Short mmCIF file of C-alpha atoms (C1' of nucleotides) in Angstrom, two decimals:
data_model
loop_
_atom_site.label_atom_id
_atom_site.label_comp_id
_atom_site.label_asym_id
_atom_site.label_seq_id
_atom_site.Cartn_x
_atom_site.Cartn_y
_atom_site.Cartn_z
CA MET R 121 -85.64 -21.53 -36.87
CA HIS R 122 -84.63 -20.88 -40.46
CA SER R 123 -86.83 -23.55 -41.98
CA GLN R 124 -88.22 -21.16 -44.60
CA THR R 125 -84.88 -19.66 -45.56
CA ARG R 126 -82.60 -22.63 -46.22
CA THR R 127 -82.77 -22.23 -49.97
CA ASP R 128 -82.20 -18.98 -51.85
CA ALA R 129 -85.79 -19.12 -53.08
CA GLY R 130 -87.06 -19.62 -49.52
CA LEU R 131 -84.94 -16.75 -48.26
CA ALA R 132 -86.10 -14.56 -51.15
CA THR R 133 -89.76 -15.34 -50.44
CA THR R 134 -89.48 -14.55 -46.74
CA LEU R 135 -87.56 -11.32 -47.43
CA ARG R 136 -89.97 -10.28 -50.17
CA ILE R 137 -93.02 -10.63 -47.92
CA SER R 138 -91.58 -9.10 -44.77
CA VAL R 139 -89.87 -6.22 -46.59
CA GLY R 140 -93.14 -5.38 -48.37
CA ARG R 141 -95.14 -5.46 -45.18
CA LEU R 142 -92.58 -3.46 -43.18
CA ALA R 143 -92.44 -0.80 -45.90
CA ARG R 144 -96.25 -0.46 -45.78
CA ARG R 145 -96.14 -0.03 -42.01
CA LEU R 146 -93.46 2.64 -42.32
CA ARG R 147 -95.35 4.53 -45.03
CA ALA R 148 -98.39 4.65 -42.79
CA GLN R 149 -96.41 6.73 -40.26
CA ARG R 150 -96.16 9.73 -42.53
CA LEU R 151 -96.78 13.06 -40.89
CA ASP R 152 -98.87 15.04 -43.28
CA SER R 153 -101.21 12.60 -44.93
CA THR R 154 -102.24 15.35 -47.33
CA LEU R 155 -98.84 14.97 -49.04
CA SER R 156 -98.47 11.97 -51.34
CA GLU R 157 -95.49 9.64 -51.35
CA THR R 158 -94.29 11.21 -54.59
CA GLN R 159 -94.50 14.70 -53.09
CA ILE R 160 -92.50 13.63 -50.05
CA SER R 161 -90.02 11.85 -52.29
CA VAL R 162 -89.53 14.99 -54.43
CA LEU R 163 -88.80 17.01 -51.31
CA VAL R 164 -86.21 14.43 -50.27
CA ALA R 165 -84.62 14.51 -53.74
CA VAL R 166 -84.35 18.30 -53.70
CA ASP R 167 -83.10 18.34 -50.11
CA ARG R 168 -80.31 15.88 -50.93
CA LYS R 169 -79.64 17.45 -54.32
CA TYR R 170 -80.33 14.18 -56.12
CA ALA R 171 -82.24 16.31 -58.63
CA SER R 172 -82.98 20.03 -58.96
CA THR R 173 -84.84 20.81 -62.19
CA PRO R 174 -88.33 19.60 -63.16
CA SER R 175 -86.90 17.24 -65.83
CA GLU R 176 -84.36 15.76 -63.47
CA LEU R 177 -87.05 15.27 -60.85
CA ALA R 178 -89.42 13.59 -63.32
CA GLU R 179 -86.64 11.24 -64.37
CA TYR R 180 -85.66 10.53 -60.78
CA GLU R 181 -89.24 9.82 -59.69
CA LYS R 182 -90.09 7.86 -62.83
CA VAL R 183 -93.06 10.07 -63.72
CA LYS R 184 -93.66 12.07 -66.89
CA PRO R 185 -92.84 15.80 -67.02
CA PRO R 186 -96.49 16.99 -66.97
CA SER R 187 -97.07 14.98 -63.79
CA MET R 188 -94.02 16.53 -62.20
CA THR R 189 -95.28 20.00 -63.15
CA ARG R 190 -98.30 19.37 -60.94
CA VAL R 191 -96.35 17.85 -58.07
CA ILE R 192 -94.01 20.85 -58.00
CA ALA R 193 -96.91 23.31 -58.28
CA THR R 194 -98.53 21.80 -55.20
CA LEU R 195 -95.29 21.89 -53.22
CA GLU R 196 -94.73 25.53 -54.22
CA GLU R 197 -98.29 26.49 -53.25
CA ARG R 198 -97.72 24.99 -49.83
CA GLY R 199 -94.48 26.90 -49.43
CA LEU R 200 -92.33 23.77 -49.19
CA LEU R 201 -90.30 24.38 -52.34
CA GLU R 202 -89.32 27.53 -54.22
CA ARG R 203 -88.16 28.20 -57.74
CA ALA R 204 -85.03 30.06 -58.82
CA PRO R 205 -83.88 30.87 -62.36
CA HIS R 206 -81.24 28.63 -63.90
CA PRO R 207 -77.94 30.58 -64.14
CA THR R 208 -77.36 29.95 -67.86
CA ASP R 209 -80.49 28.33 -69.37
CA LYS R 210 -83.70 30.38 -69.25
CA ARG R 211 -85.84 27.33 -70.07
CA GLN R 212 -84.95 25.54 -66.89
CA ALA R 213 -85.89 26.17 -63.28
CA ILE R 214 -83.96 25.25 -60.16
CA LEU R 215 -85.99 24.03 -57.21
CA ALA R 216 -84.81 24.69 -53.67
CA MET R 217 -86.09 23.88 -50.20
CA THR R 218 -87.82 26.52 -48.10
CA PRO R 219 -87.35 26.45 -44.33
CA ALA R 220 -90.87 25.00 -44.02
CA GLY R 221 -89.98 22.22 -46.45
CA THR R 222 -86.82 21.38 -44.57
CA ALA R 223 -88.70 21.34 -41.27
CA LEU R 224 -91.42 19.08 -42.66
CA LEU R 225 -88.89 16.54 -43.89
CA LYS R 226 -87.10 16.57 -40.60
CA GLU R 227 -90.30 15.90 -38.68
CA ASN R 228 -91.28 13.17 -41.11
CA ARG R 229 -87.96 11.39 -40.69
CA ARG R 230 -88.21 11.78 -36.94
CA ARG R 231 -91.65 10.14 -36.89
CA ARG R 232 -90.84 7.17 -39.05
CA THR R 233 -87.53 6.57 -37.33
CA ALA R 234 -89.17 6.85 -33.90
CA TRP R 235 -91.75 4.24 -34.88
CA LEU R 236 -89.02 1.84 -36.01
CA VAL R 237 -86.82 2.56 -32.98
CA GLN R 238 -89.75 1.54 -30.80
CA ARG R 239 -90.14 -1.71 -32.75
CA LEU R 240 -86.38 -2.36 -32.44
CA LYS R 241 -86.59 -1.92 -28.67
CA GLU R 242 -88.99 -4.85 -28.54
CA LEU R 243 -86.28 -7.14 -29.96
CA THR R 244 -83.55 -8.90 -27.98
CA PRO R 245 -80.00 -7.44 -27.98
CA GLN R 246 -78.89 -10.43 -30.08
CA GLU R 247 -81.62 -9.74 -32.65
CA ARG R 248 -80.62 -6.09 -32.89
CA ALA R 249 -76.98 -7.15 -33.37
CA THR R 250 -78.05 -9.37 -36.26
CA LEU R 251 -79.95 -6.49 -37.85
CA ARG R 252 -76.86 -4.25 -37.49
CA GLU R 253 -74.96 -6.80 -39.54
CA ALA R 254 -77.78 -7.15 -42.06
CA ALA R 255 -78.51 -3.43 -42.54
CA PRO R 256 -75.62 -2.66 -44.93
CA ILE R 257 -76.47 -5.79 -46.94
CA LEU R 258 -80.09 -4.70 -47.32
CA GLU R 259 -78.76 -1.30 -48.33
CA LYS R 260 -76.66 -2.95 -51.03
CA LEU R 261 -79.61 -5.10 -52.19
CA SER R 262 -81.85 -2.07 -52.51
CA GLN R 263 -79.35 -0.37 -54.79
CA ALA R 264 -78.59 -3.43 -56.93
CA MET D 14 -68.53 -0.97 -41.58
CA HIS D 15 -71.52 -0.27 -39.36
CA SER D 16 -70.81 3.39 -38.87
CA GLN D 17 -74.41 4.37 -39.57
CA THR D 18 -75.97 1.67 -37.41
CA ARG D 19 -74.20 1.92 -34.06
CA THR D 20 -77.15 3.58 -32.37
CA ASP D 21 -80.73 2.37 -32.52
CA ALA D 22 -81.70 5.57 -34.34
CA GLY D 23 -78.91 5.05 -36.88
CA LEU D 24 -79.95 1.45 -37.42
CA ALA D 25 -83.60 2.48 -37.74
CA THR D 26 -82.74 5.14 -40.32
CA THR D 27 -80.68 2.79 -42.46
CA LEU D 28 -83.32 0.06 -42.28
CA ARG D 29 -86.12 2.51 -43.01
CA ILE D 30 -84.47 3.78 -46.17
CA SER D 31 -83.26 0.46 -47.56
CA VAL D 32 -86.50 -1.38 -46.76
CA GLY D 33 -88.51 1.32 -48.49
CA ARG D 34 -86.31 1.26 -51.57
CA LEU D 35 -86.18 -2.52 -51.77
CA ALA D 36 -89.97 -2.73 -51.50
CA ARG D 37 -90.31 -0.29 -54.41
CA ARG D 38 -87.95 -2.36 -56.53
CA LEU D 39 -89.92 -5.51 -55.75
CA ARG D 40 -93.26 -3.88 -56.57
CA ALA D 41 -91.89 -2.84 -59.94
CA GLN D 42 -91.45 -6.52 -60.88
CA ARG D 43 -95.17 -7.19 -61.00
CA LEU D 44 -96.30 -9.30 -63.90
CA ASP D 45 -99.39 -7.60 -65.22
CA SER D 46 -98.82 -3.91 -64.80
CA THR D 47 -102.45 -3.36 -65.72
CA LEU D 48 -103.41 -4.75 -62.30
CA SER D 49 -102.96 -2.35 -59.39
CA GLU D 50 -101.35 -3.27 -56.09
CA THR D 51 -104.79 -3.33 -54.46
CA GLN D 52 -106.12 -5.69 -57.12
CA ILE D 53 -103.20 -8.06 -56.61
CA SER D 54 -103.61 -7.78 -52.86
CA VAL D 55 -107.33 -8.66 -53.09
CA LEU D 56 -106.48 -11.76 -55.11
CA VAL D 57 -103.96 -12.77 -52.43
CA ALA D 58 -106.55 -12.21 -49.69
CA VAL D 59 -109.15 -14.35 -51.44
CA ASP D 60 -106.59 -17.02 -52.30
CA ARG D 61 -105.49 -17.33 -48.66
CA LYS D 62 -109.04 -16.92 -47.36
CA TYR D 63 -108.10 -13.85 -45.31
CA ALA D 64 -111.38 -12.35 -46.55
CA SER D 65 -114.19 -13.56 -48.83
CA THR D 66 -117.04 -11.04 -49.02
CA PRO D 67 -116.85 -7.49 -50.44
CA SER D 68 -117.20 -5.97 -46.95
CA GLU D 69 -114.50 -8.17 -45.49
CA LEU D 70 -112.20 -7.35 -48.40
CA ALA D 71 -112.82 -3.60 -48.05
CA GLU D 72 -112.00 -3.82 -44.35
CA TYR D 73 -108.92 -5.94 -44.99
CA GLU D 74 -107.59 -3.62 -47.71
CA LYS D 75 -108.48 -0.45 -45.81
CA VAL D 76 -110.61 0.95 -48.62
CA LYS D 77 -114.29 1.92 -48.58
CA PRO D 78 -116.97 -0.49 -49.89
CA PRO D 79 -117.67 1.44 -53.12
CA SER D 80 -113.98 1.29 -54.00
CA MET D 81 -113.95 -2.44 -53.39
CA THR D 82 -117.01 -2.84 -55.63
CA ARG D 83 -114.93 -1.54 -58.53
CA VAL D 84 -111.84 -3.55 -57.69
CA ILE D 85 -113.90 -6.75 -57.60
CA ALA D 86 -115.78 -5.85 -60.79
CA THR D 87 -112.48 -5.48 -62.65
CA LEU D 88 -111.16 -8.77 -61.32
CA GLU D 89 -114.40 -10.54 -62.31
CA GLU D 90 -114.34 -9.01 -65.80
CA ARG D 91 -110.83 -10.33 -66.27
CA GLY D 92 -111.89 -13.78 -65.11
CA LEU D 93 -109.57 -13.80 -62.09
CA LEU D 94 -112.30 -13.97 -59.43
CA GLU D 95 -115.85 -15.34 -59.46
CA ARG D 96 -118.87 -14.71 -57.32
CA ALA D 97 -121.00 -17.30 -55.53
CA PRO D 98 -124.15 -16.74 -53.46
CA HIS D 99 -123.78 -16.67 -49.70
CA PRO D 100 -125.35 -19.83 -48.24
CA THR D 101 -127.64 -18.07 -45.77
CA ASP D 102 -127.58 -14.29 -46.46
CA LYS D 103 -128.80 -13.19 -49.87
CA ARG D 104 -127.28 -9.71 -49.43
CA GLN D 105 -123.74 -11.00 -49.32
CA ALA D 106 -121.52 -12.47 -52.02
CA ILE D 107 -118.67 -14.93 -51.64
CA LEU D 108 -115.64 -14.37 -53.87
CA ALA D 109 -113.55 -17.29 -55.05
CA MET D 110 -110.46 -17.72 -57.21
CA THR D 111 -110.72 -18.90 -60.79
CA PRO D 112 -107.94 -21.08 -62.22
CA ALA D 113 -106.71 -18.02 -64.14
CA GLY D 114 -106.55 -16.00 -60.92
CA THR D 115 -104.61 -18.72 -59.14
CA ALA D 116 -102.21 -19.01 -62.07
CA LEU D 117 -101.64 -15.26 -62.19
CA LEU D 118 -100.76 -15.12 -58.50
CA LYS D 119 -98.38 -18.01 -58.87
CA GLU D 120 -96.60 -16.36 -61.78
CA ASN D 121 -96.42 -13.06 -59.93
CA ARG D 122 -94.80 -14.67 -56.91
CA ARG D 123 -92.42 -16.53 -59.17
CA ARG D 124 -91.32 -13.30 -60.87
CA ARG D 125 -90.72 -11.26 -57.77
CA THR D 126 -88.94 -14.11 -56.05
CA ALA D 127 -86.79 -14.74 -59.14
CA TRP D 128 -85.76 -11.08 -59.22
CA LEU D 129 -84.71 -11.20 -55.57
CA VAL D 130 -82.98 -14.59 -55.97
CA GLN D 131 -80.88 -13.02 -58.69
CA ARG D 132 -79.96 -10.09 -56.41
CA LEU D 133 -79.08 -12.56 -53.63
CA LYS D 134 -76.76 -14.44 -55.97
CA GLU D 135 -74.73 -11.27 -56.37
CA LEU D 136 -73.94 -11.29 -52.63
CA THR D 137 -71.14 -13.23 -50.92
CA PRO D 138 -71.99 -16.51 -49.10
CA GLN D 139 -71.28 -14.73 -45.82
CA GLU D 140 -73.73 -11.95 -46.68
CA ARG D 141 -76.43 -14.48 -47.57
CA ALA D 142 -75.83 -16.25 -44.26
CA THR D 143 -76.34 -12.97 -42.42
CA LEU D 144 -79.62 -12.38 -44.29
CA ARG D 145 -80.78 -15.91 -43.36
CA GLU D 146 -80.30 -14.95 -39.74
CA ALA D 147 -81.98 -11.58 -40.21
CA ALA D 148 -84.99 -12.77 -42.23
CA PRO D 149 -87.06 -14.11 -39.29
CA ILE D 150 -86.32 -10.93 -37.35
CA LEU D 151 -87.56 -8.74 -40.20
CA GLU D 152 -90.61 -11.00 -40.36
CA LYS D 153 -91.23 -10.35 -36.67
CA LEU D 154 -90.68 -6.58 -37.11
CA SER D 155 -93.19 -6.43 -39.97
CA GLN D 156 -95.86 -8.02 -37.80
CA ALA D 157 -95.16 -5.95 -34.70
"C1'" DT G 238 -84.31 21.57 -84.95
"C1'" DA G 239 -84.01 19.81 -80.29
"C1'" DT G 240 -84.92 20.48 -75.47
"C1'" DT G 241 -87.43 22.22 -71.30
"C1'" DG G 242 -91.52 22.95 -69.38
"C1'" DT G 243 -96.56 23.88 -69.39
"C1'" DT G 244 -101.54 23.50 -70.70
"C1'" DA G 245 -105.49 20.70 -72.13
"C1'" DT G 246 -107.61 16.54 -71.64
"C1'" DA G 247 -108.51 11.69 -70.28
"C1'" DC G 248 -108.08 7.51 -67.36
"C1'" DT G 249 -107.54 5.10 -62.89
"C1'" DC G 250 -108.15 4.77 -57.97
"C1'" DT G 251 -110.29 6.33 -54.12
"C1'" DA G 252 -113.86 8.86 -51.48
"C1'" DT G 253 -118.73 10.55 -49.91
"C1'" DA G 254 -123.71 10.51 -50.58
"C1'" DA G 255 -127.73 8.34 -51.93
"C1'" DC G 256 -130.07 4.22 -53.23
"C1'" DT G 257 -131.70 -1.02 -53.44
"C1'" DA G 258 -132.31 -5.42 -51.51
"C1'" DT G 259 -132.26 -8.29 -47.66
"C1'" DA G 260 -132.03 -9.29 -42.53
"C1'" DT J 141 -134.35 -0.21 -38.61
"C1'" DA J 142 -129.82 -1.97 -39.65
"C1'" DT J 143 -126.61 -4.15 -42.82
"C1'" DA J 144 -124.43 -5.51 -47.48
"C1'" DG J 145 -123.64 -3.91 -51.62
"C1'" DT J 146 -124.12 -0.83 -55.72
"C1'" DT J 147 -124.66 3.49 -58.42
"C1'" DA J 148 -123.71 8.39 -59.10
"C1'" DT J 149 -120.46 11.74 -58.71
"C1'" DA J 150 -116.15 14.15 -57.35
"C1'" DG J 151 -111.09 14.70 -56.24
"C1'" DA J 152 -106.18 13.28 -56.58
"C1'" DG J 153 -102.45 11.42 -59.36
"C1'" DT J 154 -100.67 10.12 -63.64
"C1'" DA J 155 -100.62 9.74 -68.77
"C1'" DT J 156 -100.55 11.39 -73.84
"C1'" DA J 157 -100.87 15.16 -77.17
"C1'" DA J 158 -100.18 19.72 -78.40
"C1'" DC J 159 -98.01 24.04 -77.52
"C1'" DA J 160 -94.57 28.03 -75.99
"C1'" DA J 161 -90.11 29.51 -75.00
"C1'" DT J 162 -85.34 28.94 -75.32
"C1'" DA J 163 -80.98 26.55 -76.85
#
DNA sequence: TATTGTTATACTCTATAACTATA
DNA sequence: TATAGTTATAGAGTATAACAATA
């Protein structure tokens, strides 16, 4: 059964291919296809307070500040984010979720999770148990 | 340990997030960052004979024919693909790998796999064993 | 002076519409 | 007429360079 994964290189190859393909399938489930992956990702970052100012968001998303200016402008225009003044530094802006932004994220998570839950249901109980063991390891790998 | 993954929805959420993040990390390892993901993917499709003509490649990559025209033109200019006449239909073209294209793919795979092998080495033997069990299941999930 | 953020401009990737060559 | 592919053109996303406001 594990013929391709006996060696570390074999395991890495199999993981690399299936993780890439699974991620593409998950991305395709996104709710509002008029929002890009970066836009969704910025909403998530603001929602979880991983980043709040335009500079922090650019750094977090690995894009340049002028690109982030445009991403934020679009999200503001759509009423998904709003801007508040920084308490001490007038140069900076603090981004915050609007109720519409929060609702959109929630629906997006619901959709993608529902798609994957359906796929998990098609596995055997033993296979799901294996994935439960593997999930925290994949989590660790992704943060390495 | 599995507090987040007891339910199917919890498992799905954890998998969804870590698979997405791991895929992004893997993509970032690509060799020639002047080649887009689509360009790499077209090379892989030609190499494995998943598709050979511009129309087939457009269909396979889920882009429109004019977009594929440009992707192929770039790959030809860089000497990674070459064009041969179709044996019976003068409208169509058959794309084939050049030695440089084959070499580039090989090096790309080597790099991404090497990155992941390194990450796997940082795990415990028990964790690697769990991933060996999980790998074929993720493979199945990605093809569902 | 250094930092934060924006505006102006250009490049890449993708799309739609219109066209050419062949079936 | 229909199909395979290209050319012309436009829109989205990101980059660099130059600038404004504030620290």
